[in-house]
Coordinates of C-alpha atoms in Angstrom, one line a residue:
X1396 CA 79.7 -0.4 -142.8
X1397 CA 78.4 1.2 -139.6
X1398 CA 75.6 -1.3 -139.6
X1399 CA 77.9 -4.2 -139.3
X1400 CA 80.0 -2.8 -136.5
X1401 CA 77.2 -1.9 -134.1
X1402 CA 76.0 -5.5 -133.6
X1403 CA 79.5 -6.7 -132.8
X1404 CA 80.1 -3.9 -130.5
X1405 CA 76.9 -4.7 -128.5
X1406 CA 78.0 -8.4 -128.3
X1407 CA 81.4 -7.4 -126.9
X1408 CA 79.8 -5.0 -124.4
X1409 CA 77.3 -7.6 -123.2
X1410 CA 80.0 -10.2 -123.0
X1411 CA 82.2 -8.0 -120.8
X1412 CA 79.3 -7.1 -118.6
X1413 CA 78.4 -10.8 -118.1
X1414 CA 82.0 -11.7 -117.3
X1415 CA 82.3 -8.9 -114.8
X1416 CA 79.0 -10.0 -113.2
X1417 CA 80.1 -13.6 -112.8
X1418 CA 83.5 -12.4 -111.4
X1419 CA 81.7 -10.2 -108.9
X1420 CA 79.3 -13.1 -107.9
X1421 CA 82.3 -15.4 -107.3
X1422 CA 84.1 -12.9 -105.2
X1423 CA 81.0 -12.3 -103.0
X1424 CA 80.9 -16.0 -102.0
X1425 CA 82.4 -16.4 -98.6
X1426 CA 83.4 -19.7 -97.3
X1427 CA 86.3 -21.6 -95.8
X1428 CA 89.7 -21.1 -97.4
X1429 CA 90.5 -23.6 -100.0
X1430 CA 93.7 -25.5 -100.6
X1431 CA 96.1 -24.1 -103.3
X1432 CA 95.6 -24.9 -106.9
X1433 CA 96.1 -23.6 -110.4
X1434 CA 94.1 -20.5 -111.2
X1435 CA 90.9 -21.4 -113.0
X1436 CA 89.5 -19.7 -116.1
X1437 CA 86.1 -18.1 -116.0
X1438 CA 83.3 -20.6 -116.6
X1439 CA 85.7 -23.3 -117.8
X1440 CA 87.7 -23.7 -114.7
X1441 CA 90.8 -26.0 -115.0
X1442 CA 89.3 -28.1 -117.8
X1443 CA 91.8 -26.9 -120.4
X1444 CA 94.8 -27.8 -118.2
X1445 CA 93.6 -31.4 -118.0
X1446 CA 93.5 -31.9 -121.8
X1447 CA 97.3 -31.8 -122.3
X1448 CA 98.0 -35.5 -121.7
X1449 CA 97.0 -38.4 -119.5
X1450 CA 94.9 -37.2 -116.5
X1451 CA 97.2 -39.0 -114.0
X1452 CA 100.3 -37.4 -115.4
X1453 CA 98.7 -33.9 -115.3
X1454 CA 97.5 -34.5 -111.7
X1455 CA 101.0 -35.7 -110.6
X1456 CA 102.6 -32.6 -112.1
X1457 CA 100.0 -30.4 -110.3
X1458 CA 100.7 -32.2 -107.0
X1459 CA 104.4 -31.6 -107.4
X1460 CA 103.7 -27.9 -107.9
X1461 CA 100.9 -27.3 -105.3
X1462 CA 101.3 -30.0 -102.7
X1463 CA 99.4 -33.1 -101.6
X1464 CA 96.0 -31.4 -101.5
X1465 CA 94.9 -29.2 -104.4
X1466 CA 91.7 -27.5 -105.5
X1467 CA 90.5 -27.7 -109.1
X1468 CA 87.5 -26.3 -110.8
X1469 CA 85.7 -28.2 -113.5
X1470 CA 83.2 -25.8 -114.9
X1471 CA 81.2 -24.6 -111.9
X1472 CA 82.1 -27.6 -109.6
X1473 CA 84.9 -27.2 -107.1
X1474 CA 86.9 -30.4 -106.6
X1475 CA 89.7 -31.2 -104.1
X1476 CA 92.2 -33.8 -105.0
X1477 CA 94.2 -35.7 -102.4
X1478 CA 97.6 -37.2 -103.4
X1479 CA 99.2 -38.7 -100.3
X1480 CA 97.9 -41.5 -98.1
X1481 CA 98.5 -39.5 -94.9
X1482 CA 96.6 -36.6 -96.2
X1483 CA 93.7 -38.9 -97.4
X1484 CA 93.6 -40.4 -93.9
X1485 CA 93.4 -37.0 -92.3
X1486 CA 90.7 -35.7 -94.7
X1487 CA 88.6 -38.8 -94.3
X1488 CA 89.0 -38.9 -90.6
X1489 CA 88.3 -35.3 -89.6
X1490 CA 86.0 -34.2 -92.5
X1491 CA 84.0 -37.3 -93.3
X1492 CA 80.7 -35.5 -92.5
X1493 CA 81.4 -33.0 -95.3
X1494 CA 82.2 -35.8 -97.8
X1495 CA 79.1 -38.0 -97.0
X1496 CA 76.6 -36.4 -99.4
X1497 CA 76.5 -36.3 -103.2
X1498 CA 75.3 -33.7 -105.5
X1499 CA 72.2 -34.7 -107.4
X1500 CA 71.7 -33.9 -111.1
X1501 CA 68.9 -31.5 -111.9
X1502 CA 67.3 -34.1 -114.2
X1503 CA 67.0 -36.6 -111.3
X1504 CA 65.4 -33.9 -109.2
X1505 CA 62.9 -32.9 -111.9
X1506 CA 61.7 -36.5 -112.4
X1507 CA 61.7 -37.1 -108.6
X1508 CA 64.1 -40.0 -109.0
X1509 CA 66.5 -38.7 -106.3
X1510 CA 63.9 -39.7 -103.6
X1511 CA 63.5 -43.4 -104.6
X1512 CA 66.7 -44.4 -106.4
X1513 CA 69.6 -45.9 -104.6
X1514 CA 72.1 -44.3 -107.0
X1515 CA 71.3 -40.8 -105.5
X1516 CA 71.0 -41.9 -101.9
X1517 CA 73.2 -40.3 -99.2

């Protein structure tokens, strides 16, 4: 019986260590303050909150709770969602240089397609 407990105990200890390591790495990142949003889960972000119904209805409910500009995390990607036309105009007018680029998939970088394909162009 002791033989069966030891492997599970080691898995639990390693899992807790990895969780604390990821949490520490996320806390060390300094950057500009983000708009309010629902608290994300580790590694999943807000993906589970989006599965409760239609995405538009879930986003409207979140905008009523957090305001016209919210921050969501989908996995490891941070996303800001704008709900009002006035806020969208302000964001696109003053922060357009931050929104001009795209993130490129690692597969496209590996095959060097990001240099010659119009789909990955800035």
